[in-house]
Coordinates of C-alpha atoms and ligand atoms in Angstrom, one line a residue:
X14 CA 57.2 113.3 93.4
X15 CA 60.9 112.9 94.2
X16 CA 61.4 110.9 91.1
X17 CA 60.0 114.3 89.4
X18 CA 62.6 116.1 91.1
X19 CA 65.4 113.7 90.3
X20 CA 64.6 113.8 86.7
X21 CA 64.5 117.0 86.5
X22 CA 67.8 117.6 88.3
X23 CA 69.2 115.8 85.5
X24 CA 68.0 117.6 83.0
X25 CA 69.1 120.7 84.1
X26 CA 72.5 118.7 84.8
X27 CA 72.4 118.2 81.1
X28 CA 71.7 121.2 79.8
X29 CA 74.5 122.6 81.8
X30 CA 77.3 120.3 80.2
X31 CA 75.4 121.2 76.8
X32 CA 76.3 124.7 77.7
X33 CA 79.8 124.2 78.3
X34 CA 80.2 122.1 75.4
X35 CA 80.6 118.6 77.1
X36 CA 79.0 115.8 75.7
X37 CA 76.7 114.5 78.5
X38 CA 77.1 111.4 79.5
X39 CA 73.4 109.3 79.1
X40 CA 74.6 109.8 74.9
X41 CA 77.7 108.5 74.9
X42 CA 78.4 105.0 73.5
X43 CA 78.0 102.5 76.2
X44 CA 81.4 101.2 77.2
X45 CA 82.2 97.7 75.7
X46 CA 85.9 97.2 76.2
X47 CA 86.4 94.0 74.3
X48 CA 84.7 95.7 71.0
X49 CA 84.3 92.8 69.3
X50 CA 87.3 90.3 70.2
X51 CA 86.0 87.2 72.4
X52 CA 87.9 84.8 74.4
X53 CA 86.4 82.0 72.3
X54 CA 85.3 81.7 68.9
X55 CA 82.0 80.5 69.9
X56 CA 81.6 83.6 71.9
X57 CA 82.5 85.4 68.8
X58 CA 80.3 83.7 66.5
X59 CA 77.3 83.9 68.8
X60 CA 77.5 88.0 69.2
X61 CA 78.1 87.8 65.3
X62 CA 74.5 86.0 64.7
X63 CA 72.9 88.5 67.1
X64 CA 74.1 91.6 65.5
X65 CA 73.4 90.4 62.0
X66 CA 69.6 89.4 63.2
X67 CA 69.9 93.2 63.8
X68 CA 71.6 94.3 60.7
X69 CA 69.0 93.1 58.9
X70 CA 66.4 94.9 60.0
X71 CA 68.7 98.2 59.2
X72 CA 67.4 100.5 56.5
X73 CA 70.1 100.1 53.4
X74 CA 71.2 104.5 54.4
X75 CA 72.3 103.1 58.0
X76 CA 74.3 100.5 56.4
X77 CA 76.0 102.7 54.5
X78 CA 76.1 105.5 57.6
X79 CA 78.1 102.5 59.0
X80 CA 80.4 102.3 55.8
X81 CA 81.0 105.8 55.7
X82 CA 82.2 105.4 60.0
X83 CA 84.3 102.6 58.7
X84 CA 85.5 104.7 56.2
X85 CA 86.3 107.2 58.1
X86 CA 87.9 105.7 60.8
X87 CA 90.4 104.0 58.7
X88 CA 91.3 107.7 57.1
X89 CA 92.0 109.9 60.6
X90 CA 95.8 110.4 60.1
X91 CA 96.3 109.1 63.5
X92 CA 94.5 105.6 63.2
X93 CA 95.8 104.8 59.1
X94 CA 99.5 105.8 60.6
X95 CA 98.9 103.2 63.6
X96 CA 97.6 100.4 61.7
X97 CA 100.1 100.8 58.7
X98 CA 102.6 100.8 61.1
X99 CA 101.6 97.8 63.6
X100 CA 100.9 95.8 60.2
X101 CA 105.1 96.3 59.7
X102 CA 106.3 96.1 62.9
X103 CA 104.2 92.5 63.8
X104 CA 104.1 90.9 60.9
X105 CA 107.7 92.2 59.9
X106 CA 106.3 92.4 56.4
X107 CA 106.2 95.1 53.9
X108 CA 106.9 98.7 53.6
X109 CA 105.4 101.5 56.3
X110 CA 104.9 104.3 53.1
X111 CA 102.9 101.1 51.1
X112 CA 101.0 100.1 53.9
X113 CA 99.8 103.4 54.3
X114 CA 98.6 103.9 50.5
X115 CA 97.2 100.0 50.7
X116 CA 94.9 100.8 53.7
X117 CA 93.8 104.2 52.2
X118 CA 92.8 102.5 49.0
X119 CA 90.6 100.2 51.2
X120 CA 89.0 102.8 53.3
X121 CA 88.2 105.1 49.7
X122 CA 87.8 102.6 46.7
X123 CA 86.0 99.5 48.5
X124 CA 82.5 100.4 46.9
X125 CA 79.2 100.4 49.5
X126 CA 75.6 99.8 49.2
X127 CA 75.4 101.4 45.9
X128 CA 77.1 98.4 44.6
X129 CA 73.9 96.6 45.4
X130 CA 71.4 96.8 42.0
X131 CA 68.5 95.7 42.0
X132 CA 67.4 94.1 39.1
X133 CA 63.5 94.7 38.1
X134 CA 61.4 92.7 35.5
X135 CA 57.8 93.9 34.6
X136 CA 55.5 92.6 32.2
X137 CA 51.6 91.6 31.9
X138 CA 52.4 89.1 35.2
X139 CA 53.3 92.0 37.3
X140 CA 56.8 92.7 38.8
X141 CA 59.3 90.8 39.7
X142 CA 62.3 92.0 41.8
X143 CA 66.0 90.1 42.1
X144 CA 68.0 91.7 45.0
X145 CA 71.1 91.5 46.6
X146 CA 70.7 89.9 50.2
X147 CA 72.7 88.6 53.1
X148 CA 74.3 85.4 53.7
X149 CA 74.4 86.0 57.4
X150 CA 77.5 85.6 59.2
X151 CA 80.7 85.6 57.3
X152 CA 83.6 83.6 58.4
X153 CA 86.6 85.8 56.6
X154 CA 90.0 84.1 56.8
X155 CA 92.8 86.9 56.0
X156 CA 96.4 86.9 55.5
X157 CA 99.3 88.2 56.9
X158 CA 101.0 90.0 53.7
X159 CA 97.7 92.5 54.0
X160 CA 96.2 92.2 57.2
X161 CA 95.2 95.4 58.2
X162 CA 93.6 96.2 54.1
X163 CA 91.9 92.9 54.1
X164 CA 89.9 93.8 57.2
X165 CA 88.4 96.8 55.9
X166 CA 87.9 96.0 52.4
X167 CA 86.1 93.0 53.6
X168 CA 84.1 94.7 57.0
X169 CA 82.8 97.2 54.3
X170 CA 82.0 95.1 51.6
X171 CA 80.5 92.4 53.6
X172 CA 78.3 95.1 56.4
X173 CA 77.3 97.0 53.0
X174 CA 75.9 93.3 52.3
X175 CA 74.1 93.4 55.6
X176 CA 75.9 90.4 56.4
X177 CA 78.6 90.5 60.0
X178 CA 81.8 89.1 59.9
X179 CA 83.9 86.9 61.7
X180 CA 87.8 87.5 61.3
X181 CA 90.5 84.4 61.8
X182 CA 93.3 86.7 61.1
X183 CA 96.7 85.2 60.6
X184 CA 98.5 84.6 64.0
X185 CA 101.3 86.7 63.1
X186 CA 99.1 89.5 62.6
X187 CA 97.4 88.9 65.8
X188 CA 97.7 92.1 67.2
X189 CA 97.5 94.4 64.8
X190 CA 94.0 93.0 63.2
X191 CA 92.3 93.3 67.3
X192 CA 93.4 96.7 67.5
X193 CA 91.6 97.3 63.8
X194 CA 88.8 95.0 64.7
X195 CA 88.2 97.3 68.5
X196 CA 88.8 100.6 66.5
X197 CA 86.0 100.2 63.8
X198 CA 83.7 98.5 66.2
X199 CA 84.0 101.5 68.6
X200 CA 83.4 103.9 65.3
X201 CA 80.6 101.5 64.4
X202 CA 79.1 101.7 68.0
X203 CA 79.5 105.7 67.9
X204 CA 77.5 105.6 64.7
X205 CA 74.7 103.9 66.1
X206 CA 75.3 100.7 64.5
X207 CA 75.1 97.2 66.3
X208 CA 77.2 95.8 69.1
X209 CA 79.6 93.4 67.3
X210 CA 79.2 93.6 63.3
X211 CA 82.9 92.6 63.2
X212 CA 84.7 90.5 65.7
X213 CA 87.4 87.6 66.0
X214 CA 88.6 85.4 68.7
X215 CA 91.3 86.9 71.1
X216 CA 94.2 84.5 70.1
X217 CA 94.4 83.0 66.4
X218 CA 95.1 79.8 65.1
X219 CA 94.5 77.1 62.6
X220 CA 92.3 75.2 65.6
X221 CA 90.1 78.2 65.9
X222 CA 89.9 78.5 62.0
X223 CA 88.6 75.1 61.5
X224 CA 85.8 75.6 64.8
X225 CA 84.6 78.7 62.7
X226 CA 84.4 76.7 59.6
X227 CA 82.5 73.7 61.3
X228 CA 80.4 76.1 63.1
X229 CA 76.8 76.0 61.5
X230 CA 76.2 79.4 62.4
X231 CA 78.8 80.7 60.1
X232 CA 76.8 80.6 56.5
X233 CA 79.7 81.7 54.1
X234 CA 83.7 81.2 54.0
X235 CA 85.6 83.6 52.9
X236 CA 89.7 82.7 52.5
X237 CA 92.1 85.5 51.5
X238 CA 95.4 83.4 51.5
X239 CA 97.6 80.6 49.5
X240 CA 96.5 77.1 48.3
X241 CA 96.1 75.5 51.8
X242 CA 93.4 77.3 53.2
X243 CA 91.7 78.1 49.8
X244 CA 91.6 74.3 49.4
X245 CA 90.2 74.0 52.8
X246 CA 87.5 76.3 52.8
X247 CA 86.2 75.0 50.0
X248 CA 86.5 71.4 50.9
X249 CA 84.0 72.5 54.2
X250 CA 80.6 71.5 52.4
X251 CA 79.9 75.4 52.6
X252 CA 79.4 78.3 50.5
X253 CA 82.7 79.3 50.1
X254 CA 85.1 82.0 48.2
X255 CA 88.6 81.5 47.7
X256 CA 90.8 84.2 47.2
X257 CA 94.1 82.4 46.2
X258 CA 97.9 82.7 45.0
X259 CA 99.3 84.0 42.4
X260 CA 102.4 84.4 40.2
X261 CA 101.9 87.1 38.0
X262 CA 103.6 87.3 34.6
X263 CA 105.0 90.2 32.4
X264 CA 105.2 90.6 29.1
X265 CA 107.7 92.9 27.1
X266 CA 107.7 93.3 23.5
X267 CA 109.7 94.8 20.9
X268 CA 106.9 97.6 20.6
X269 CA 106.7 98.4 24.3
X270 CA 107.8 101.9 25.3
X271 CA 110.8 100.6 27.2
X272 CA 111.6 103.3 29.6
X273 CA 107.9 103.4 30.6
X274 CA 108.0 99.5 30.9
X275 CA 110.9 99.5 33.0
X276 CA 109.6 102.3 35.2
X277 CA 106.4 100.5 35.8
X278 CA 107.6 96.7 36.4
X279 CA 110.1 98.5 39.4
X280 CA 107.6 100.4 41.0
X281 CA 105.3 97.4 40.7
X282 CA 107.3 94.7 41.7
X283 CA 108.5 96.9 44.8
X284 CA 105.1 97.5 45.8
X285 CA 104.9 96.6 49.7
X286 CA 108.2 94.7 48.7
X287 CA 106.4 92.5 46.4
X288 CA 103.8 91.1 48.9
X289 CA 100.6 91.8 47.1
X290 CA 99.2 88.5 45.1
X291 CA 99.1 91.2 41.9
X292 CA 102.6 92.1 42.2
X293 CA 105.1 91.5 39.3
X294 CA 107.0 88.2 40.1
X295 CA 108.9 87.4 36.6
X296 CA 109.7 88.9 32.8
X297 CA 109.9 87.4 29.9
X298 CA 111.3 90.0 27.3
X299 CA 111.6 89.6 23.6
X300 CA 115.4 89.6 23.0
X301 CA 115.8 92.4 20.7
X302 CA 114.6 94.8 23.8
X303 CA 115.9 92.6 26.6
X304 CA 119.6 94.8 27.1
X305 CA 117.8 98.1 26.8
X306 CA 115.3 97.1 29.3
X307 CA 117.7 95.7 31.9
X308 CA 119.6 98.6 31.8
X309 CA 116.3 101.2 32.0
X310 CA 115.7 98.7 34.9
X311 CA 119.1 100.0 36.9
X312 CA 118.3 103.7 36.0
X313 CA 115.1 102.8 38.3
X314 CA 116.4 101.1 41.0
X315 CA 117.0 97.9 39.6
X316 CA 120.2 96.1 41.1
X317 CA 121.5 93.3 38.7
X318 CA 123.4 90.3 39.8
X319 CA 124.9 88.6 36.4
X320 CA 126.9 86.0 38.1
X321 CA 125.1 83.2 38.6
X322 CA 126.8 81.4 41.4
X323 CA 125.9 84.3 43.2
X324 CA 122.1 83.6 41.8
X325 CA 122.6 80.5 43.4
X326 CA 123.4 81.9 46.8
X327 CA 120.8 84.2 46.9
X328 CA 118.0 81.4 45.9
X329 CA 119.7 78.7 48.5
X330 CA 119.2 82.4 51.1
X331 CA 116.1 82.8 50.3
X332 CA 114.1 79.4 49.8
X333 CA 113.5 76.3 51.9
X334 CA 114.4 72.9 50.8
X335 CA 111.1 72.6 49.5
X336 CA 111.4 75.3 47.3
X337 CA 109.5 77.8 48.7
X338 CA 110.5 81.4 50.1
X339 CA 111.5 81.1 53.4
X340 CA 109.2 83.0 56.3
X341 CA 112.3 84.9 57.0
X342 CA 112.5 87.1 54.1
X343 CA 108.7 87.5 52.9
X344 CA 108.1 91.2 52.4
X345 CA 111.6 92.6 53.2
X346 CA 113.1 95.0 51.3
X347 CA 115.9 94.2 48.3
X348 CA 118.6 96.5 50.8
X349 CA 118.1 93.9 53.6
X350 CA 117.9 90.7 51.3
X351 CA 121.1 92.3 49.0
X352 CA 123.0 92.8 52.8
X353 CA 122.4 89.4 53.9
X354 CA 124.3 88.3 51.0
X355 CA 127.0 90.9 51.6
X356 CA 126.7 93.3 49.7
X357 CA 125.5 96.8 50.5
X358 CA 123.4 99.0 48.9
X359 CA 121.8 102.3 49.3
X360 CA 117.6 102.8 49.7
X361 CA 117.8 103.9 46.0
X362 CA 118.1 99.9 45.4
X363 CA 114.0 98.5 45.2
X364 CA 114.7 95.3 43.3
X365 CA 117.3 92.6 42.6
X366 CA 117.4 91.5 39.1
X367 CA 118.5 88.7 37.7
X368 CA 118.6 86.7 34.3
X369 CA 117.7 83.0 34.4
X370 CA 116.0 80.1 32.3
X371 CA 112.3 79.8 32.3
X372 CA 112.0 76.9 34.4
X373 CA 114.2 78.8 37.1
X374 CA 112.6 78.0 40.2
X375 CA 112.6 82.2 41.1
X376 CA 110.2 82.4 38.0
X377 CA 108.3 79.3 38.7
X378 CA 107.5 79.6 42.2
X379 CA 105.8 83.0 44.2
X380 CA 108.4 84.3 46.7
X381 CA 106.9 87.8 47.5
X382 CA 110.1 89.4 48.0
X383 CA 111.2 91.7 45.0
X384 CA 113.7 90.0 43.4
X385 CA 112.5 90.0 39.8
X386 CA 113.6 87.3 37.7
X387 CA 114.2 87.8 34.0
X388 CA 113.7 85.5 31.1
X389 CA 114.9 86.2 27.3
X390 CA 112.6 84.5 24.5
X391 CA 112.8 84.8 20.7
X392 CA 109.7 85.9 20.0
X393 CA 106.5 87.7 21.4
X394 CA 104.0 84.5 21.1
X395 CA 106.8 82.6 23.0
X396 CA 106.5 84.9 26.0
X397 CA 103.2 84.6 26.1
X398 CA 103.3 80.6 25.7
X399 CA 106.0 81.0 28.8
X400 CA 103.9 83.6 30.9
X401 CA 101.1 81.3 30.6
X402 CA 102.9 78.5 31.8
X403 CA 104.2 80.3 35.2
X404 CA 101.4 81.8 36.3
X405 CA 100.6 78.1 36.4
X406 CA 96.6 78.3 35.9
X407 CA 96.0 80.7 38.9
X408 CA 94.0 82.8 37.1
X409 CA 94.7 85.7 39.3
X410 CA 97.1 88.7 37.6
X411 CA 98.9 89.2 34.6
X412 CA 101.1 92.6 32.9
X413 CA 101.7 93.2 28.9
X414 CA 104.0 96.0 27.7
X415 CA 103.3 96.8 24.0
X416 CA 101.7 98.7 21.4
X417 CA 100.7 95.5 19.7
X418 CA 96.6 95.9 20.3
X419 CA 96.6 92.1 18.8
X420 CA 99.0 90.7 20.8
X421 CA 97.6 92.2 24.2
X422 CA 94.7 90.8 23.2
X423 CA 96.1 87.3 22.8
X424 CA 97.5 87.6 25.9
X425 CA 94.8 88.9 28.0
X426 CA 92.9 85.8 26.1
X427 CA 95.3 82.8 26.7
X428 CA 95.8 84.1 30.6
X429 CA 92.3 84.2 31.5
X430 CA 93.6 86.2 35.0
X431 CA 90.9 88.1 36.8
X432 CA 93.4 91.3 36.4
X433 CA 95.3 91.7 32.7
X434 CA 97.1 95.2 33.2
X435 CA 98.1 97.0 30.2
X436 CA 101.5 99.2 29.9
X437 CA 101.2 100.2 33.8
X438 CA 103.0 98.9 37.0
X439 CA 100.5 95.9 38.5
X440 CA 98.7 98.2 41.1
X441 CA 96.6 99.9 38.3
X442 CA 94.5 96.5 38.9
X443 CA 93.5 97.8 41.8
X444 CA 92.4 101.3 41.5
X445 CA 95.9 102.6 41.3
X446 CA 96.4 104.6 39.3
X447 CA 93.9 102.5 37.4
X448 CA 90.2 102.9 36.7
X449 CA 88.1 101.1 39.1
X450 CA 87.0 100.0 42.3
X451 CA 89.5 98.2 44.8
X452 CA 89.4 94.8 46.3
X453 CA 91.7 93.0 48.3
X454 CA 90.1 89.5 48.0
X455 CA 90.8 88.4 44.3
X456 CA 88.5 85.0 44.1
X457 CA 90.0 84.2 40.7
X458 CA 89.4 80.0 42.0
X459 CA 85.5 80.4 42.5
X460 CA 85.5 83.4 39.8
X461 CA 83.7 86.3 42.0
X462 CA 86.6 88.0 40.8
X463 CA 87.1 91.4 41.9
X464 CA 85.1 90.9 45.5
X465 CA 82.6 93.6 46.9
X466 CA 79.5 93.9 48.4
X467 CA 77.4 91.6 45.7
X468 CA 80.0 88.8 46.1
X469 CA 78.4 88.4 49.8
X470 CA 75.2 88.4 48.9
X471 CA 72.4 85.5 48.0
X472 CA 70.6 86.6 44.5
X473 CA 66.6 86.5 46.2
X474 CA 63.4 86.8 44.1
X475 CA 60.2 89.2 44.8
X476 CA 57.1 88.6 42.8
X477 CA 54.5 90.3 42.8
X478 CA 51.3 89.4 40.7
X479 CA 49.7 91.4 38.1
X480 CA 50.3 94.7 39.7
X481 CA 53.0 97.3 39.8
X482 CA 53.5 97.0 35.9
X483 CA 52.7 100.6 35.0
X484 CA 54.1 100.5 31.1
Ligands
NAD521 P1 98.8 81.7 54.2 O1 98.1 80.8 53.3 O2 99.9 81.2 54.9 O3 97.7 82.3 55.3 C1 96.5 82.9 55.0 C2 95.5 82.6 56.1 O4 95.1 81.3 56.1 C3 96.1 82.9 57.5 O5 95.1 83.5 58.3 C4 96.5 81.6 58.0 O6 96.5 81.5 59.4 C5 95.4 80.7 57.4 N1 95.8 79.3 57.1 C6 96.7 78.9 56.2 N2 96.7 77.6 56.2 C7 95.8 77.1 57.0 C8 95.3 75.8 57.3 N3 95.8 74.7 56.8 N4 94.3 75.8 58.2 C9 93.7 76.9 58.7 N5 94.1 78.1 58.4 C10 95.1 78.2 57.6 O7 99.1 83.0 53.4 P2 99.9 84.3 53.8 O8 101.4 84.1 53.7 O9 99.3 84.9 55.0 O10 99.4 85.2 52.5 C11 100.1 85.1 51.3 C12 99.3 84.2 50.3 O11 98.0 84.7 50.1 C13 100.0 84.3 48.9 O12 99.9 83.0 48.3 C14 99.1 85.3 48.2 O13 99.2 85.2 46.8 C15 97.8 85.0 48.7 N6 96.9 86.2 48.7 C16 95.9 86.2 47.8 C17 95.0 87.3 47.7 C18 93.9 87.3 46.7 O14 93.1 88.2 46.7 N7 93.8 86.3 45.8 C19 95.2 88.4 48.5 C20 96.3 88.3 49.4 C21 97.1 87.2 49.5

């Protein structure tokens, strides 16, 4: 009888904060303050398995409710200005205003369950379905040049999947990718979802990466990065997807709209300061073009440096012995790089310009940092022949300027790069500006392309027996 009474007392309780408009507290989320980072990777892979056991047993419209709270997460002004900003200030990478558009892209254009068709066959045998389905748990490696858009574009593609995921985030972007990783587990949670459908370990590093890839709970690898981890991943004797580098090309021909072209290869190459794996990393212009496009180039924000000791300096600033670009300058902006040199210049300045040979290591090797190097060739089939040979069989991105329908096509051809962008700054590739759903895993090595939620999946087979063909 007093149990009665109690019960009923809190109903009445409730109704009361109903009343005043207060959200009563039995419905509220259950508090779970680590949201999906663990101490250990174990501990991370284990509440992985457990949710996904329970994500699969989710209809296909709570999946995508869970999309949709990921979506929308990502989008409230307050969280896409926090991450975008985090992203810059950690990982000292990129551009706030970029970051911003990046991780809007990934919240909008990432496509969801619809991307999951079902493919039917029916005949005098019956029906026979072909669906998408899980792998399980995903262990997704990401990078630091887009931390914050890689975790979304993944979490979305890979839950709409009705797979969970497992981050190893790049140390440097430690902190940004937990308070992600809490803040779409907590809208997750609020939307009824699963405890846990994304998580990572609390402090990231290359020994934590290689326990997730040894762990035999972890069914697919997923590696958003350069050659080293690609090559890792899918040296682990598991399913794996490599989303590698790139050096992408551009072409300009004598039947390009110029001004366009020049517009379009700044804004491209400036892009997040020329830290997307799509951005524009070297020209090679047909001569009879190659003044007027330089100098449309300024008019957009192009500085050009002509004397080549002082290319010199800024490669020997720059790069490592090795070549490479040094740490220290990835993602910062042509005003910073240009000052460390000594010379100063006003925000109006997005890229450095300069001409060089074709074997130049600026055009050979991927810096992400916009300086743009420029190469002048004869002739249209040599730029391709050149364009070809820096982008050094990446397969990844590649730009054309020109009205030549036969030599875009011989391009596009001889590249083979997952993206070919036609008379438009690089970022048409992905949705842009551009037709098209977004990704920010190109797997251009083990040819998923253009990732999203089919990429995750295993291709299973229903048959049903001489029923259920009704033609
Ligand atoms: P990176 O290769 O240094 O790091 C990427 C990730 O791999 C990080 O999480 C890092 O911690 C991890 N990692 C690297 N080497 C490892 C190793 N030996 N063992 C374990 N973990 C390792 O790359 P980055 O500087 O963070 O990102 C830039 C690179 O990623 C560029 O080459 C760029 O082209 C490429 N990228 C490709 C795509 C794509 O979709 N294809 C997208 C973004 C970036």
């Amino acid at each position: 009888m007093d149990m009665d009474i109690k019960v009923i007392e809190q109903m009445i309780e409730q109704a009361l904060k109903e009343l005043k408009n207060e959200q009563p507290k039995a419905f509220a989320p259950a508090p779970v303050e680590h949201y999906g980072v663990f101490k250990t990777m174990d501990e991370a892979i284990s509440a992985s398995e457990k949710a996904q056991k329970e994500l699969l047993f989710s209809k296909i419209q709570q999946r995508q409710k869970y999309v949709d709270a990921i979506r929308a997460a990502v989008l409230k002004k307050e969280n896409l200005e926090l991450i975008s900003r985090l992203a810059v200030e950690e990982t000292e990478i990129g551009c706030y205003e970029h970051k911003l558009i990046k991780n809007r892209l990934a919240a909008e254009k990432t496509p969801g369950t619809e991307d999951l068709a079902t493919e039917a066959v029916t005949g005098d045998h019956g029906l026979t379905l072909v669906e998408y389905c899980p792998f399980g748990v995903i262990g997704a490696i990401t990078p630091t040049t887009n931390p914050t858009e890689t975790i979304i574009n993944n979490s979305i593609s890979m839950i709409a999947g009705g797979n969970t995921v497992v981050f190893s985030p790049h140390p440097r972007a430690k902190k940004v990718s937990q308070m992600l990783v809490k803040m779409l587990n907590k809208a997750l949670l609020e939307a009824g979802a699963p405890e846990n459908l994304i998580t990572m370990v609390e402090e990231p590093s290359i020994e934590n990466t290689n326990h997730m890839i040894e762990n035999p709970k972890v069914r697919l690898l997923v590696a958003t990065g350069g050659p080293s981890i690609v090559k890792k991943v899918l040296s682990s004797g598991k399913k794996a997807i490599g989303a590698g580098a790139g050096n992408p090309p551009v072409v300009v021909d004598s039947t390009a709209d110029i001004e366009k072209a020049a517009a379009d290869i700044i804004a491209g190459c400036s892009f997040d300061n020329n830290v997307p794996c799509i951005a524009e990393k070297e020209v090679f212009a047909v001569d009879s073009i190659c003044d007027y496009l330089i100098h449309c180039m300024k008019l957009n924000g192009a500085f050009e440096i002509t004397d080549q000791s002082l290319t010199q300096k800024l490669v020997a600033l720059v790069t490592t012995e090795k070549g490479g670009p040094k740490t220290s300058f990835v993602g910062k902006s042509a005003k910073y790089i240009l000052n460390q040199l000594g010379i100063s210049v006003d925000d109006s300045i997005r890229v450095i310009i300069t001409e060089v040979p074709k074997d130049h290591l600026l055009v050979q090797e991927e810096l992400m940092m916009p300086i743009l190097p420029i190469v002048r060739v004869d002739d249209v089939d040599t730029a391709i022949e050149y364009a070809h040979e820096a982008e050094h069989g990446n397969r990844h991105t590649a730009m054309m300027h020109s009205r030549d329908v036969e030599k875009l096509s011989k391009m596009a051809k001889i590249m083979e790069t997952t993206i070919f962008v036609k008379n438009a700054p690089s970022y048409a590739g992905i949705g842009v500006g551009g037709e098209g759903h977004t990704t920010f895993t190109i797997a251009g090595p083990t040819g998923e392309g253009l990732t999203s939620a089919r990429s995750f999946c295993r291709k299973r087979k229903c048959v049903m027996t001489d029923a259920f063909s009704i033609r």
